[in-house]
């Protein structure tokens, strides 16, 4: 009889521990998404500053707005060449930050309409990544 009660107690304790862990993970993920969503203005400012830097030919500043993965795949010189080949003349922010948050990685997109010197306009969803608390642009194209 005691063996059954002891086994039942262990099962109950295990279920309580598992439930608590699941609750903590969900609460942490929810908090991360909430706090990240509140930083949407900051992410939009990063995109706005990035395109303004390109328009003003401040390529080093624009390059510094890129996430580590993109910088590892594209040198500053290659980025500058690509930017000079298709230089934006103006831009307009068109969307809020859309967040995809996970406890270990938070990404998002911000809408922008970019006009180029040749008269074309392109609507874009700029991919973003949150690294060390900062929003960075995580796509190699200009």
PDB file of C-alpha atoms in Angstrom:
ATOM      1  CA  UNK A   1       0.000   0.000   0.000  1.00  0.00           C
ATOM      2  CA  UNK A   2       2.761   2.470   0.929  1.00  0.00           C
ATOM      3  CA  UNK A   3       4.597   1.629  -2.276  1.00  0.00           C
ATOM      4  CA  UNK A   4       1.570   2.652  -4.340  1.00  0.00           C
ATOM      5  CA  UNK A   5       1.121   5.878  -2.379  1.00  0.00           C
ATOM      6  CA  UNK A   6       4.820   6.706  -2.782  1.00  0.00           C
ATOM      7  CA  UNK A   7       4.668   6.024  -6.519  1.00  0.00           C
ATOM      8  CA  UNK A   8       1.541   8.149  -6.847  1.00  0.00           C
ATOM      9  CA  UNK A   9       3.210  10.989  -4.892  1.00  0.00           C
ATOM     10  CA  UNK A  10       6.264  10.893  -7.189  1.00  0.00           C
ATOM     11  CA  UNK A  11       4.012  11.048 -10.276  1.00  0.00           C
ATOM     12  CA  UNK A  12       2.112  13.999  -8.822  1.00  0.00           C
ATOM     13  CA  UNK A  13       5.325  15.854  -7.974  1.00  0.00           C
ATOM     14  CA  UNK A  14       6.694  15.167 -11.455  1.00  0.00           C
ATOM     15  CA  UNK A  15       3.531  16.525 -13.096  1.00  0.00           C
ATOM     16  CA  UNK A  16       3.651  19.653 -10.913  1.00  0.00           C
ATOM     17  CA  UNK A  17       7.322  20.242 -11.814  1.00  0.00           C
ATOM     18  CA  UNK A  18       6.661  19.749 -15.542  1.00  0.00           C
ATOM     19  CA  UNK A  19       3.684  22.102 -15.367  1.00  0.00           C
ATOM     20  CA  UNK A  20       5.743  24.746 -13.582  1.00  0.00           C
ATOM     21  CA  UNK A  21       8.541  24.517 -16.165  1.00  0.00           C
ATOM     22  CA  UNK A  22       6.069  24.814 -19.062  1.00  0.00           C
ATOM     23  CA  UNK A  23       4.416  27.804 -17.383  1.00  0.00           C
ATOM     24  CA  UNK A  24       7.773  29.538 -16.861  1.00  0.00           C
ATOM     25  CA  UNK A  25       8.817  28.976 -20.480  1.00  0.00           C
ATOM     26  CA  UNK A  26       5.523  30.320 -21.803  1.00  0.00           C
ATOM     27  CA  UNK A  27       5.634  33.322 -19.465  1.00  0.00           C
ATOM     28  CA  UNK A  28       9.211  34.079 -20.506  1.00  0.00           C
ATOM     29  CA  UNK A  29       8.370  33.849 -24.196  1.00  0.00           C
ATOM     30  CA  UNK A  30       5.287  36.029 -23.727  1.00  0.00           C
ATOM     31  CA  UNK A  31       7.289  38.639 -21.822  1.00  0.00           C
ATOM     32  CA  UNK A  32       9.996  38.642 -24.495  1.00  0.00           C
ATOM     33  CA  UNK A  33       7.443  39.198 -27.253  1.00  0.00           C
ATOM     34  CA  UNK A  34       5.687  41.942 -25.261  1.00  0.00           C
ATOM     35  CA  UNK A  35       8.920  43.790 -24.478  1.00  0.00           C
ATOM     36  CA  UNK A  36      10.126  43.334 -28.052  1.00  0.00           C
ATOM     37  CA  UNK A  37       6.864  44.649 -29.480  1.00  0.00           C
ATOM     38  CA  UNK A  38       7.230  47.744 -27.294  1.00  0.00           C
ATOM     39  CA  UNK A  39      10.593  48.393 -28.964  1.00  0.00           C
ATOM     40  CA  UNK A  40       8.973  48.627 -32.407  1.00  0.00           C
ATOM     41  CA  UNK A  41       9.671  52.358 -32.606  1.00  0.00           C
ATOM     42  CA  UNK A  42      13.355  51.670 -32.099  1.00  0.00           C
ATOM     43  CA  UNK A  43      13.365  49.065 -34.882  1.00  0.00           C
ATOM     44  CA  UNK A  44      11.625  51.502 -37.242  1.00  0.00           C
ATOM     45  CA  UNK A  45      14.223  54.143 -36.366  1.00  0.00           C
ATOM     46  CA  UNK A  46      17.011  51.702 -37.276  1.00  0.00           C
ATOM     47  CA  UNK A  47      15.475  51.108 -40.723  1.00  0.00           C
ATOM     48  CA  UNK A  48      14.838  54.831 -41.201  1.00  0.00           C
ATOM     49  CA  UNK A  49      18.435  55.672 -40.212  1.00  0.00           C
ATOM     50  CA  UNK A  50      19.779  52.896 -42.482  1.00  0.00           C
ATOM     51  CA  UNK A  51      18.067  54.245 -45.607  1.00  0.00           C
ATOM     52  CA  UNK A  52      18.892  57.844 -44.699  1.00  0.00           C
ATOM     53  CA  UNK A  53      22.572  56.831 -44.395  1.00  0.00           C
ATOM     54  CA  UNK A  54      22.427  55.192 -47.834  1.00  0.00           C
ATOM     55  CA  UNK A  55      20.768  58.264 -49.355  1.00  0.00           C
ATOM     56  CA  UNK A  56      23.505  60.451 -47.852  1.00  0.00           C
ATOM     57  CA  UNK A  57      26.236  58.041 -48.987  1.00  0.00           C
ATOM     58  CA  UNK A  58      27.280  57.274 -45.402  1.00  0.00           C
ATOM     59  CA  UNK A  59      27.957  53.651 -46.242  1.00  0.00           C
ATOM     60  CA  UNK A  60      29.944  52.883 -43.077  1.00  0.00           C
ATOM     61  CA  UNK A  61      26.966  53.938 -40.933  1.00  0.00           C
ATOM     62  CA  UNK A  62      24.578  51.839 -43.031  1.00  0.00           C
ATOM     63  CA  UNK A  63      26.921  48.844 -42.888  1.00  0.00           C
ATOM     64  CA  UNK A  64      27.076  49.177 -39.102  1.00  0.00           C
ATOM     65  CA  UNK A  65      23.290  48.686 -38.976  1.00  0.00           C
ATOM     66  CA  UNK A  66      23.604  45.162 -40.393  1.00  0.00           C
ATOM     67  CA  UNK A  67      23.488  42.043 -38.228  1.00  0.00           C
ATOM     68  CA  UNK A  68      26.633  39.974 -37.688  1.00  0.00           C
ATOM     69  CA  UNK A  69      25.504  37.215 -40.068  1.00  0.00           C
ATOM     70  CA  UNK A  70      25.153  39.622 -42.998  1.00  0.00           C
ATOM     71  CA  UNK A  71      28.433  41.372 -42.211  1.00  0.00           C
ATOM     72  CA  UNK A  72      30.156  37.971 -42.128  1.00  0.00           C
ATOM     73  CA  UNK A  73      28.770  37.149 -45.600  1.00  0.00           C
ATOM     74  CA  UNK A  74      29.340  40.566 -47.189  1.00  0.00           C
ATOM     75  CA  UNK A  75      32.429  42.722 -46.757  1.00  0.00           C
ATOM     76  CA  UNK A  76      32.134  46.458 -46.243  1.00  0.00           C
ATOM     77  CA  UNK A  77      33.628  46.985 -49.726  1.00  0.00           C
ATOM     78  CA  UNK A  78      31.111  44.644 -51.405  1.00  0.00           C
ATOM     79  CA  UNK A  79      28.272  46.336 -49.519  1.00  0.00           C
ATOM     80  CA  UNK A  80      29.486  49.790 -50.584  1.00  0.00           C
ATOM     81  CA  UNK A  81      29.740  48.700 -54.233  1.00  0.00           C
ATOM     82  CA  UNK A  82      26.211  47.285 -54.183  1.00  0.00           C
ATOM     83  CA  UNK A  83      24.862  50.415 -52.484  1.00  0.00           C
ATOM     84  CA  UNK A  84      26.551  52.739 -54.980  1.00  0.00           C
ATOM     85  CA  UNK A  85      25.181  50.699 -57.900  1.00  0.00           C
ATOM     86  CA  UNK A  86      21.567  51.128 -56.701  1.00  0.00           C
ATOM     87  CA  UNK A  87      21.535  54.198 -54.498  1.00  0.00           C
ATOM     88  CA  UNK A  88      18.191  55.054 -52.859  1.00  0.00           C
ATOM     89  CA  UNK A  89      17.077  58.641 -53.407  1.00  0.00           C
ATOM     90  CA  UNK A  90      14.315  58.624 -50.765  1.00  0.00           C
ATOM     91  CA  UNK A  91      12.290  56.314 -48.575  1.00  0.00           C
ATOM     92  CA  UNK A  92       9.067  56.252 -46.595  1.00  0.00           C
ATOM     93  CA  UNK A  93       8.306  54.044 -43.620  1.00  0.00           C
ATOM     94  CA  UNK A  94       5.128  52.086 -44.376  1.00  0.00           C
ATOM     95  CA  UNK A  95       4.700  49.568 -41.587  1.00  0.00           C
ATOM     96  CA  UNK A  96       5.126  48.800 -37.945  1.00  0.00           C
ATOM     97  CA  UNK A  97       7.468  46.191 -36.558  1.00  0.00           C
ATOM     98  CA  UNK A  98       6.064  42.667 -36.863  1.00  0.00           C
ATOM     99  CA  UNK A  99       7.737  40.451 -34.288  1.00  0.00           C
ATOM    100  CA  UNK A 100       8.478  36.736 -34.339  1.00  0.00           C
ATOM    101  CA  UNK A 101       9.762  36.158 -30.843  1.00  0.00           C
ATOM    102  CA  UNK A 102      11.325  33.080 -29.361  1.00  0.00           C
ATOM    103  CA  UNK A 103      13.250  33.060 -26.087  1.00  0.00           C
ATOM    104  CA  UNK A 104      16.519  32.371 -27.908  1.00  0.00           C
ATOM    105  CA  UNK A 105      15.978  34.484 -31.055  1.00  0.00           C
ATOM    106  CA  UNK A 106      13.793  37.459 -31.866  1.00  0.00           C
ATOM    107  CA  UNK A 107      13.243  38.518 -35.456  1.00  0.00           C
ATOM    108  CA  UNK A 108      10.891  40.920 -37.138  1.00  0.00           C
ATOM    109  CA  UNK A 109      10.102  42.881 -40.261  1.00  0.00           C
ATOM    110  CA  UNK A 110       9.462  46.569 -40.912  1.00  0.00           C
ATOM    111  CA  UNK A 111       7.786  47.925 -44.043  1.00  0.00           C
ATOM    112  CA  UNK A 112       9.453  50.624 -46.129  1.00  0.00           C
ATOM    113  CA  UNK A 113       8.954  52.044 -49.613  1.00  0.00           C
ATOM    114  CA  UNK A 114      12.254  52.904 -51.299  1.00  0.00           C
ATOM    115  CA  UNK A 115      12.635  55.197 -54.330  1.00  0.00           C
ATOM    116  CA  UNK A 116      15.755  55.029 -56.484  1.00  0.00           C
ATOM    117  CA  UNK A 117      17.530  57.541 -58.707  1.00  0.00           C
ATOM    118  CA  UNK A 118      16.268  55.749 -61.841  1.00  0.00           C
ATOM    119  CA  UNK A 119      12.668  56.590 -60.853  1.00  0.00           C
ATOM    120  CA  UNK A 120      11.661  53.127 -59.664  1.00  0.00           C
ATOM    121  CA  UNK A 121      10.053  52.499 -56.302  1.00  0.00           C
ATOM    122  CA  UNK A 122      10.147  49.267 -54.354  1.00  0.00           C
ATOM    123  CA  UNK A 123       8.015  48.259 -51.381  1.00  0.00           C
ATOM    124  CA  UNK A 124      10.052  46.123 -49.013  1.00  0.00           C
ATOM    125  CA  UNK A 125       9.694  44.229 -45.779  1.00  0.00           C
ATOM    126  CA  UNK A 126      13.075  44.707 -44.107  1.00  0.00           C
ATOM    127  CA  UNK A 127      14.169  41.677 -42.069  1.00  0.00           C
ATOM    128  CA  UNK A 128      15.408  42.524 -38.599  1.00  0.00           C
ATOM    129  CA  UNK A 129      17.153  40.590 -35.840  1.00  0.00           C
ATOM    130  CA  UNK A 130      17.546  41.554 -32.222  1.00  0.00           C
ATOM    131  CA  UNK A 131      21.168  41.023 -31.144  1.00  0.00           C
ATOM    132  CA  UNK A 132      22.349  41.910 -27.643  1.00  0.00           C
ATOM    133  CA  UNK A 133      19.248  44.064 -27.136  1.00  0.00           C
ATOM    134  CA  UNK A 134      19.721  46.060 -30.357  1.00  0.00           C
ATOM    135  CA  UNK A 135      17.657  45.795 -33.531  1.00  0.00           C
ATOM    136  CA  UNK A 136      19.812  45.228 -36.613  1.00  0.00           C
ATOM    137  CA  UNK A 137      18.982  44.823 -40.287  1.00  0.00           C
ATOM    138  CA  UNK A 138      19.482  41.242 -41.324  1.00  0.00           C
ATOM    139  CA  UNK A 139      19.385  41.216 -45.110  1.00  0.00           C
ATOM    140  CA  UNK A 140      22.248  41.929 -47.471  1.00  0.00           C
ATOM    141  CA  UNK A 141      20.450  43.828 -50.215  1.00  0.00           C
ATOM    142  CA  UNK A 142      20.269  47.592 -50.440  1.00  0.00           C
TER     143      UNK A 142
END
